[in-house]
Coordinates of C-alpha atoms and ligand atoms in Angstrom, one line a residue:
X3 CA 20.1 -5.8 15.3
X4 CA 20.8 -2.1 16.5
X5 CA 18.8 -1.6 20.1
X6 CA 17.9 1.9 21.7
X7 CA 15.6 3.3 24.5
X8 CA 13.4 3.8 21.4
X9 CA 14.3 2.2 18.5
X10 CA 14.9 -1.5 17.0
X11 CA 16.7 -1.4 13.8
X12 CA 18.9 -3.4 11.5
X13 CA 21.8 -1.0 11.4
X14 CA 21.8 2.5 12.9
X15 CA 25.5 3.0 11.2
X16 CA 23.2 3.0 7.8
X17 CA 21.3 6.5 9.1
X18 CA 23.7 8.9 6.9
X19 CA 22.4 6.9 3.5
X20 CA 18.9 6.8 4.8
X21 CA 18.7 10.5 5.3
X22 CA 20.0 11.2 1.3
X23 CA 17.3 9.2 0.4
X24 CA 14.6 11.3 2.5
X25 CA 16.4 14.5 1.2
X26 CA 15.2 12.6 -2.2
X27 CA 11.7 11.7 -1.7
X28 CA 11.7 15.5 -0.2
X29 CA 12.3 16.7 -4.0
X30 CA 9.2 15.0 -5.2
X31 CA 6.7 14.7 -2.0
X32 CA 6.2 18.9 -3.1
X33 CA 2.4 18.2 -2.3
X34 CA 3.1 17.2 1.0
X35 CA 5.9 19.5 1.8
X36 CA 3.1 22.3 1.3
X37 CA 1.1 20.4 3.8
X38 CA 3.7 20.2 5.7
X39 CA 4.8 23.7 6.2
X40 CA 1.2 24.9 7.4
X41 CA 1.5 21.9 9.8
X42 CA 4.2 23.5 11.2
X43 CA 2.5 26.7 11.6
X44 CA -0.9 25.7 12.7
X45 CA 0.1 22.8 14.4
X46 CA -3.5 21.1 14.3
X47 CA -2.4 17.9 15.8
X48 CA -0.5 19.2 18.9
X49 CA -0.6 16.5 21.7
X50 CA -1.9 13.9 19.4
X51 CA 0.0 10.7 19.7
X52 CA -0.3 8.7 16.7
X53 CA 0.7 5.0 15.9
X54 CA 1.9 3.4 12.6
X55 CA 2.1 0.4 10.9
X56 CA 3.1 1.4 7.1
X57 CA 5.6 0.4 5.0
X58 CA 8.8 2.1 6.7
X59 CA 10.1 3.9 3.4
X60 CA 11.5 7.4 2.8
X61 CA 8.4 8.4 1.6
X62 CA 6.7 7.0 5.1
X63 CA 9.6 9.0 6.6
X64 CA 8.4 12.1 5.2
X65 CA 4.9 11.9 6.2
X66 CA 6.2 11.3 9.5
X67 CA 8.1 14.7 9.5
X68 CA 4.9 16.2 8.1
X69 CA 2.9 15.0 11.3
X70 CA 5.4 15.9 14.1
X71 CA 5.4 19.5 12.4
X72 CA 1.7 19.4 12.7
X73 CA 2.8 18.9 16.6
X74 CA 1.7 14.6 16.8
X75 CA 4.0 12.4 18.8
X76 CA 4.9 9.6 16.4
X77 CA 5.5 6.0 16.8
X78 CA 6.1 3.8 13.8
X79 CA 6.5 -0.3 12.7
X80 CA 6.4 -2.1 9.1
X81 CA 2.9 -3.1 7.9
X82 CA 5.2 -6.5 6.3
X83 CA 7.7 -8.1 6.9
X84 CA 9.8 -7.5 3.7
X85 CA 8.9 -3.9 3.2
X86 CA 11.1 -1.9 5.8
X87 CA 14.3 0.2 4.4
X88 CA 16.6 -0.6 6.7
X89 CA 18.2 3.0 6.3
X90 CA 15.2 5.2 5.9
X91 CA 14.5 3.2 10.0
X92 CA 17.8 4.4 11.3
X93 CA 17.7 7.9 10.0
X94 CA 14.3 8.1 11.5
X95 CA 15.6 6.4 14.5
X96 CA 18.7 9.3 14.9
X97 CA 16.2 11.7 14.5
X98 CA 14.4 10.2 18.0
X99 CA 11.3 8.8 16.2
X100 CA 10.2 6.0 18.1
X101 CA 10.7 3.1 15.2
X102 CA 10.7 -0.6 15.5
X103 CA 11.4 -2.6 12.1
X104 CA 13.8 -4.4 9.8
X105 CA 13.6 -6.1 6.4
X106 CA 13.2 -9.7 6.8
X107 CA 11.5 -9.5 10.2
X108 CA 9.7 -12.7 11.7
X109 CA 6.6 -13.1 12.9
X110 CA 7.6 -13.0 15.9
X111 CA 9.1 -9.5 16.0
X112 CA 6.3 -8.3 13.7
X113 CA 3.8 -8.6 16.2
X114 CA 6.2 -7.9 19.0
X115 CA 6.8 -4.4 17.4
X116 CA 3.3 -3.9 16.6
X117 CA 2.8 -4.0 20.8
X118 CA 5.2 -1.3 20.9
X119 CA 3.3 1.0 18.8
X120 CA -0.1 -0.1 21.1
X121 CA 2.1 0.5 23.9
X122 CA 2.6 3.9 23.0
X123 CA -0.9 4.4 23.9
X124 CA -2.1 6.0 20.5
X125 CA -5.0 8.6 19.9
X126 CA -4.9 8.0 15.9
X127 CA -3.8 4.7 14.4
X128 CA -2.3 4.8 10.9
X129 CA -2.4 1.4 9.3
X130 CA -1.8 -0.3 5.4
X131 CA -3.9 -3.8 5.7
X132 CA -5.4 -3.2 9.2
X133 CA -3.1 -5.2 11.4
X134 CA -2.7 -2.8 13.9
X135 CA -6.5 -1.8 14.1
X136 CA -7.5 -5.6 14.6
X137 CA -4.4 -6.5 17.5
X138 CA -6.3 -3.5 19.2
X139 CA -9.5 -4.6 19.0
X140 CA -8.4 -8.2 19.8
X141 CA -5.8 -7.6 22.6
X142 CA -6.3 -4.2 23.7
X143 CA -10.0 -2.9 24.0
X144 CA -9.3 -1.0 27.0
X145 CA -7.6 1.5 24.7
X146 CA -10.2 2.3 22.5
X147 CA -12.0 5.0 24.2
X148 CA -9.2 6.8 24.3
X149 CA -8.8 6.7 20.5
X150 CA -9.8 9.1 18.0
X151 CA -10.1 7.3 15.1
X152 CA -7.7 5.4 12.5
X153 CA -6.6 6.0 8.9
X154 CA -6.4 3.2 6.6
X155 CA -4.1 3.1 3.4
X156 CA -5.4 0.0 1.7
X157 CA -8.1 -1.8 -0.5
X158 CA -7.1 -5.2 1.5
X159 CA -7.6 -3.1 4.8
X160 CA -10.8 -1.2 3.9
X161 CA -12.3 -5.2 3.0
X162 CA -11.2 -5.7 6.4
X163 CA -12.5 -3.2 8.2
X164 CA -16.1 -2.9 5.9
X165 CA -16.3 -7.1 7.5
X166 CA -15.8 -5.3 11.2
X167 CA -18.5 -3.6 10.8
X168 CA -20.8 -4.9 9.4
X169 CA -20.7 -7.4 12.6
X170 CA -20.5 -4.6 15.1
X171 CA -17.1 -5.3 15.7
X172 CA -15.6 -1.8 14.6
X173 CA -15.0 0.1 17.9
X174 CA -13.6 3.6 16.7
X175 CA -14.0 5.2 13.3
X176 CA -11.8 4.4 10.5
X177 CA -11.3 7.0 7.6
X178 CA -11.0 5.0 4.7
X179 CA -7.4 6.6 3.1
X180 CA -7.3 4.2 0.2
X181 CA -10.9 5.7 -0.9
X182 CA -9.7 8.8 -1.6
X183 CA -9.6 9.5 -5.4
X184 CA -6.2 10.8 -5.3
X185 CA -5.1 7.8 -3.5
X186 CA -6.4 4.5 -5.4
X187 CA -6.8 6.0 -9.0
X188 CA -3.4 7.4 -8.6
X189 CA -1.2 5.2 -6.2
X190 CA -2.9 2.0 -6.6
X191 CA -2.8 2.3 -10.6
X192 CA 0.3 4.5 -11.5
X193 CA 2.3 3.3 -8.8
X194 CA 1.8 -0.1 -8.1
X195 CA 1.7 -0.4 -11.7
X196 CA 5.2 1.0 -12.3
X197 CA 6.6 -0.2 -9.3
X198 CA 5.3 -4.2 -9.8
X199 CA 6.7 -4.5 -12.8
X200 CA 10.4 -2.9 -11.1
X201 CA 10.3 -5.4 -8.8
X202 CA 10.3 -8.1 -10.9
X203 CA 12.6 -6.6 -13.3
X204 CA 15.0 -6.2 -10.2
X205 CA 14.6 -9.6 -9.3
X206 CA 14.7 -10.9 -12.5
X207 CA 16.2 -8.7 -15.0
X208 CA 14.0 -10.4 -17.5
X209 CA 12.8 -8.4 -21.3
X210 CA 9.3 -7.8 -21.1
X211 CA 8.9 -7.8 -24.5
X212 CA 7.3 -10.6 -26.4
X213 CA 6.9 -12.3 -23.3
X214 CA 3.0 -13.1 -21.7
X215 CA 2.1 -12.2 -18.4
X216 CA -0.7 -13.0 -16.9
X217 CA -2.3 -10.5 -14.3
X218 CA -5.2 -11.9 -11.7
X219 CA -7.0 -9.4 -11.0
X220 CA -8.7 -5.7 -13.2
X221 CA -9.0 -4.0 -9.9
X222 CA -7.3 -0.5 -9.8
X223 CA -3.7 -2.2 -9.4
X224 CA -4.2 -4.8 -12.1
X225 CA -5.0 -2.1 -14.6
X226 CA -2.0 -0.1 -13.8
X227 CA 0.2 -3.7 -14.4
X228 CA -1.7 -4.5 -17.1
X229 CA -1.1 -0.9 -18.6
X230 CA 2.9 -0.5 -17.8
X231 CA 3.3 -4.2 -19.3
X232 CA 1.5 -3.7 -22.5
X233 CA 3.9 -0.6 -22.9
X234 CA 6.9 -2.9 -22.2
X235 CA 6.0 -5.1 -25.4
X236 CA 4.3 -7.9 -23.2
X237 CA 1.1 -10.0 -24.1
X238 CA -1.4 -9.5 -21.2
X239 CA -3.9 -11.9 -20.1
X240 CA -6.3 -10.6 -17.4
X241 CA -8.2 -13.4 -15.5
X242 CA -11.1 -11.8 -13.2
X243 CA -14.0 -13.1 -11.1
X244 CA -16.3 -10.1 -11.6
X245 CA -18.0 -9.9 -15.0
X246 CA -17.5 -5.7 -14.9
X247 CA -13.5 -5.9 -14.2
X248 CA -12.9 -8.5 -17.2
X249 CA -15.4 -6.7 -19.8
X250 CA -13.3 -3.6 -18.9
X251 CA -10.0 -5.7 -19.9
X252 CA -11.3 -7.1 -22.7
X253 CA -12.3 -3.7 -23.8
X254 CA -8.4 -2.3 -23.0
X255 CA -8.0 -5.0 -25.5
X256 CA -6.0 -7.9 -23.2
X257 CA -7.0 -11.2 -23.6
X258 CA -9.7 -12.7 -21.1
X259 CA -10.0 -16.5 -19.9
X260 CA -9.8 -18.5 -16.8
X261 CA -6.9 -19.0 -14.9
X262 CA -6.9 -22.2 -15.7
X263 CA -7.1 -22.0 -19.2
X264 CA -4.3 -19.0 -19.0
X265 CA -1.7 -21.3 -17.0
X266 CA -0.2 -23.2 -19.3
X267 CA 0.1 -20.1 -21.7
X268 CA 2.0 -17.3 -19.1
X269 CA 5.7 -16.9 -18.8
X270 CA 5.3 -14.2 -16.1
X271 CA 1.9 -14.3 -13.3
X272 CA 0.8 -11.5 -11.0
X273 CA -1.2 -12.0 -8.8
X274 CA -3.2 -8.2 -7.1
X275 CA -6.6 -9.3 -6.5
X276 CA -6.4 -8.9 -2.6
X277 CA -7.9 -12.3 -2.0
X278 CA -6.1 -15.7 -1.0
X279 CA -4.9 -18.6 -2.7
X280 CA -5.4 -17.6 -6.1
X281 CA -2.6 -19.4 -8.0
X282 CA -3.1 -23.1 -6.4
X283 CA -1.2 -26.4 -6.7
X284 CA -3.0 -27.5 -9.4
X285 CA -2.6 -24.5 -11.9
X286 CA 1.2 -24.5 -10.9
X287 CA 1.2 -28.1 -12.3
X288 CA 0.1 -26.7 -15.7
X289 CA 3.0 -24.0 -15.6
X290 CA 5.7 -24.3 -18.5
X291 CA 9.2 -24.9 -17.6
X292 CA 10.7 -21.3 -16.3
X293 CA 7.4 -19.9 -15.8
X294 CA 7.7 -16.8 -13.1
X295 CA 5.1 -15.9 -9.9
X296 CA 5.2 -12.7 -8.3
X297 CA 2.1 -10.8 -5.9
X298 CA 1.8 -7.3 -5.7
X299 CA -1.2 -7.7 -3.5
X300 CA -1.1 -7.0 0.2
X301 CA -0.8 -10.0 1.8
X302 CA 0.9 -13.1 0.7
X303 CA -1.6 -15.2 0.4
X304 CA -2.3 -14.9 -2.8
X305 CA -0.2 -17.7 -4.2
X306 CA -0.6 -21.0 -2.5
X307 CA 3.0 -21.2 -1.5
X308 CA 2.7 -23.7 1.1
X309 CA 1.6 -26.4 -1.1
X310 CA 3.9 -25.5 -3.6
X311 CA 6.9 -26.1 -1.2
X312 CA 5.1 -29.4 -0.1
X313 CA 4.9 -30.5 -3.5
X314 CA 8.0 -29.3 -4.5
X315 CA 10.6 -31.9 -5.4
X316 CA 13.2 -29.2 -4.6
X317 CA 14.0 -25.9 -3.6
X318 CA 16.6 -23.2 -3.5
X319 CA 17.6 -19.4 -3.6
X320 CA 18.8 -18.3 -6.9
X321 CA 18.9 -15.2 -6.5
X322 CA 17.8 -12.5 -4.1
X323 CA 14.0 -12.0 -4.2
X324 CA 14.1 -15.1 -6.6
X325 CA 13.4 -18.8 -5.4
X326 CA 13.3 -21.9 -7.2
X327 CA 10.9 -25.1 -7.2
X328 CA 11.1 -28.3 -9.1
X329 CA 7.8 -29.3 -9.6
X330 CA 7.3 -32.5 -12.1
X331 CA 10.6 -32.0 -13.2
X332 CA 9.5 -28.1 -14.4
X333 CA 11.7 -25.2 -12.7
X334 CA 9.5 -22.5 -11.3
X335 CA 10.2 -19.3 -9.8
X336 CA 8.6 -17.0 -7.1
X337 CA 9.3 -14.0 -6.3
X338 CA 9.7 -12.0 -3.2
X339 CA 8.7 -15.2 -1.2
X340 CA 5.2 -14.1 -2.6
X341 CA 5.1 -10.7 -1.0
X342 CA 4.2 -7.6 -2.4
X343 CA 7.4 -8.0 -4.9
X344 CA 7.5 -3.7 -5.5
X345 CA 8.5 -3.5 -2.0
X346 CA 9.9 -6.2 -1.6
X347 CA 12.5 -6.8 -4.4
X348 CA 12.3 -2.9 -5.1
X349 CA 11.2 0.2 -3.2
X350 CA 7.8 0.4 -3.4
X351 CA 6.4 3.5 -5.3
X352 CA 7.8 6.4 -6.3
X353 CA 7.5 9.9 -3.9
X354 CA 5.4 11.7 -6.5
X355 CA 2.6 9.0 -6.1
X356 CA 2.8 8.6 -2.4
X357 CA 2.7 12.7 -1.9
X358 CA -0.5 12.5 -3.1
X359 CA -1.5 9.4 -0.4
X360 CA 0.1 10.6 2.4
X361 CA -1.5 13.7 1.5
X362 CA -4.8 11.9 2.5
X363 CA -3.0 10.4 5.4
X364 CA -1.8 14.1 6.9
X365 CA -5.1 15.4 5.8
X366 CA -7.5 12.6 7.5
X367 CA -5.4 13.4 10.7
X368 CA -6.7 16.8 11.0
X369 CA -10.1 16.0 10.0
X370 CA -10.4 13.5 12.5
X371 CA -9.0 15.7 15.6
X372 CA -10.9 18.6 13.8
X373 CA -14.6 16.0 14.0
X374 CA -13.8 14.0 16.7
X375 CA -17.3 14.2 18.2
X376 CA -19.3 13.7 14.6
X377 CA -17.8 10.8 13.9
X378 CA -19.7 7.3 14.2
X379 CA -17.4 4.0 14.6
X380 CA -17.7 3.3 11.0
X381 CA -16.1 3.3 7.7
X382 CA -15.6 7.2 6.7
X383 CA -14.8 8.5 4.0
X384 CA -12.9 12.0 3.6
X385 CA -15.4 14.8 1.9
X386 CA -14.3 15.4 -1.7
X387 CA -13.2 19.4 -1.4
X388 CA -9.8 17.4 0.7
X389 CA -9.3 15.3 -2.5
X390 CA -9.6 17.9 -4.8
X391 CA -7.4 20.1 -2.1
X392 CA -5.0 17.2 -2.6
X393 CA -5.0 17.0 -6.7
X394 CA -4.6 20.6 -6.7
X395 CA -1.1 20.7 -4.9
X396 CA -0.4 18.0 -6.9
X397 CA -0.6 20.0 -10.0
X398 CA 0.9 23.2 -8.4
X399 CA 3.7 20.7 -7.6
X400 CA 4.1 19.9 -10.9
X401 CA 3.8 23.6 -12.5
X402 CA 0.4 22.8 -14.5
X403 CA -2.5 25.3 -14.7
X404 CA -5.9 24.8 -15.3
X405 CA -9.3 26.6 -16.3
X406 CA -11.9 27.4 -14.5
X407 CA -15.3 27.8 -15.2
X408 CA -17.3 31.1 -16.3
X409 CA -20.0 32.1 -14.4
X410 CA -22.2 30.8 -16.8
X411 CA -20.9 27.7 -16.9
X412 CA -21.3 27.2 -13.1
X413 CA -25.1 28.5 -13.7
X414 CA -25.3 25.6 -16.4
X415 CA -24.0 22.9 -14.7
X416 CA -26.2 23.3 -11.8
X417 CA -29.6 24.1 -13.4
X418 CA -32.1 21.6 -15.5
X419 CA -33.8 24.1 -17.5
X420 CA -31.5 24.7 -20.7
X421 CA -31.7 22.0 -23.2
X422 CA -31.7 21.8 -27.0
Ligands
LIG525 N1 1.7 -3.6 -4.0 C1 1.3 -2.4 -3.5 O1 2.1 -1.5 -3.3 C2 -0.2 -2.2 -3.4 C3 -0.7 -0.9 -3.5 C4 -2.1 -0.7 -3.4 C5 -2.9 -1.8 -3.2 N2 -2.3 -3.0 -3.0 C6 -3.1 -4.2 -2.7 O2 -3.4 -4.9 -4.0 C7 -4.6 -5.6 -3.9 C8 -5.6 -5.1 -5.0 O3 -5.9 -3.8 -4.7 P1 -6.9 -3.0 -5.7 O4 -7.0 -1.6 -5.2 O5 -6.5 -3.2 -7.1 O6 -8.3 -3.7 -5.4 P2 -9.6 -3.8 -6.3 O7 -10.7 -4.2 -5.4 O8 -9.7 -2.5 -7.1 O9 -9.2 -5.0 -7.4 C9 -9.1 -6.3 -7.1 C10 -9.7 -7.1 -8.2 O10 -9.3 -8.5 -8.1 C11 -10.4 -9.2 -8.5 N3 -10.4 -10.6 -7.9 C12 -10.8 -11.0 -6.6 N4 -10.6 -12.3 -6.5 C13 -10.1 -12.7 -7.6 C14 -9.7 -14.0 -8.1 N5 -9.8 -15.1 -7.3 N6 -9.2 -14.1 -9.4 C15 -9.1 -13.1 -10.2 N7 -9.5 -11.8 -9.8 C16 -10.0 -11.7 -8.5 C17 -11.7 -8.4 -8.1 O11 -12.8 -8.8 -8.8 C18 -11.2 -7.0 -8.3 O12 -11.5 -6.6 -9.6 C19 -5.1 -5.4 -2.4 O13 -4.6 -6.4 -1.6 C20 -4.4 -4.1 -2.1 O14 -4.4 -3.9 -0.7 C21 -1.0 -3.2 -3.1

């Protein structure tokens, strides 16, 4: 481990290949470049200090340029323990960001890390699956009138944070990222879609095709899997607990059952339903010979991986990312030691997708410094105009034009009179 005044990384010799990759993600993060540059002229978040615990990507690292442009003081840790890139931390760390994370960390260091960022004394917390927002409001209340509000990036941490307050626990006001259209219709479904299935692929290097994969959970993220594996040649069978989500997939036209009943059928399971223990002992005992688990949901819960290894009559690396159990004399596999397997066997999403999230990030930022007395200590959503501000330099980014309406059109839409 490399150690500076402000900085714990793996490797800061790895800095030079971290910073090609953020010259990279800079190439497709156009949305938030734009952003960016009237940061840097209107600098709407001068003395702000803000504190992070995302996934330390390139694409992080560029919303992190975006917000000291915009004047904020940043400091930054991993939101898991499997998600850092290891280079994209020491190019951030040479650039004098204050940055504490590795891949692989412990728990331990995870919440040692997550002090530092407390430490740091932030006015705006930025967090994917609420960690950093509850160690505050656990271990460090005193803080809180101090703070402005937080941001959150994901479904798992906007269920968290709806359960604070709705027991009066919530303290400061969150803005709920994730909510934003151009956040969990594009990220959660194009890019957890794409990247799920590349980090099984990486792990695996298994064909798709012909094969059946089972995906728990028709939330936004299962639809995107769903959708990228159907288009790889696979058979999809969606299990759900709520009657909407699995008439949806049986309209999409995947197959619908029980998990139970889809066990013994799946060469491939994902789990992205955000809740725990969804693959248990006893559907792992129905699981053919070879069968495969990965989770792309937040935590990794979702796979009941602790009984697995107590039941297991073996175990053993095979390959990175890919572990082996002998259960009844049947080989299974899991992934990514049942984290989120896109970042951690791959890289997470692509830039073009997270532009348009950290879009919401940059922009919730400013709103919440811009309405820092309006705000109650809830659950906040961002006002539409931002998201459409946001899907508009998407498609600037990507050179596409669109009409507007006539006059009379706008008259239309907004009256009741006209009919047949
Ligand atoms: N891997 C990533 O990069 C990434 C990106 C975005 C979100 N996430 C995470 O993925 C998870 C899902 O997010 P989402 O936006 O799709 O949420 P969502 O709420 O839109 O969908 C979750 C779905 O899972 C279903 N579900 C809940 N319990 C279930 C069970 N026991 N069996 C089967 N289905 C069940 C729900 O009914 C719901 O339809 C969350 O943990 C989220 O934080 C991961």
């Amino acid at each position: 481990m490399d150690k500076g005044d402000n900085y714990e990384v793996m490797d800061i010799s790895l800095a030079d290949q971290g910073r090609k990759n953020l010259e990279l993600a800079e190439l497709n993060m156009s949305a938030l470049m734009e952003i960016k540059k009237r940061f840097k002229k209107e600098k709407p978040l001068q003395g702000i200090r803000i504190g992070l615990a995302l996934h330390v990507t390139k694409e992080t690292g560029i919303l992190i340029r975006t917000l000291i442009a915009g004047g904020a003081d940043i400091s930054i840790t991993g939101c898991n323990p499997l998600s850092t890139q290891d280079d994209v931390a020491a190019a951030l760390a040479e650039e004098g960001v204050k940055v504490w994370a590795y891949k692989g960390e412990t728990t331990e260091d995870y919440y040692r890390y997550l002090g530092y960022v407390i430490d740091e004394k932030p006015h705006i917390t930025i967090d994917d699956g609420c960690d950093l927002v509850s160690e505050i409001h656990i271990n460090h209340q005193d803080l809180i009138s101090d703070i402005i509000c937080g941001c959150e990036e994901t479904t798992t941490g906007i269920i968290r944070l709806k359960a604070m307050e709705e027991n009066n626990a919530l303290k400061y006001p969150m803005i709920a990222v994730n909510d934003n259209k151009t956040k969990h219709l594009l990220d959660n479904y194009y890019g957890t879609g794409q990247s799920t299935l590349d980090g099984i692929l990486r792990a695996t290097n298994m064909l798709f095709a012909g094969k059946t994969l089972v995906v728990c959970g028709y939330g936004s993220c299962g639809k995107g899997v769903s959708l990228k594996a159907k288009g790889l040649g696979a058979n999809v069978i969606v299990c759900e607990v709520d009657n909407f989500c699995a008439l949806q997939a049986a309209y999409d036209g995947f197959k619908v059952m029980k998990f139970e009943d889809a066990a013994a059928l799946g060469d491939i399971f994902c789990t992205v339903t955000g809740n725990k223990h969804v693959i248990r002992l006893e559907h792992m005992k129905k699981m053919k010979n070879g069968a495969i688990m990965a989770n792309s949901g937040h935590f990794d819960i979702e796979i009941d991986l602790k009984s697995l290894k107590e039941a297991a009559e073996s175990e053993r690396r095979v390959r990175p990312f890919m572990d082996e159990y002998v259960l009844g004399g049947n080989k299974l596999f899991v992934l990514g030691e049942g984290r989120l397997v896109n970042l951690a066997a791959a890289e997470g999403h692509p830039s073009e997708v997270m532009s348009t999230s950290f879009c919401g990030q940059a922009l919730a930022c400013e709103y919440g410094v811009k309405n820092r007395d309006k705000m109650k200590n809830q659950v906040i959503q961002l006002p539409e105009e931002i998201d459409d501000e946001i899907a508009g330099l998407q498609l600037t980014a990507m050179g596409l034009n669109i009409d507007e309406m006539t006059p009379d059109q706008v008259k239309y839409m907004s009256s009741w009179e006209e009919g047949t």
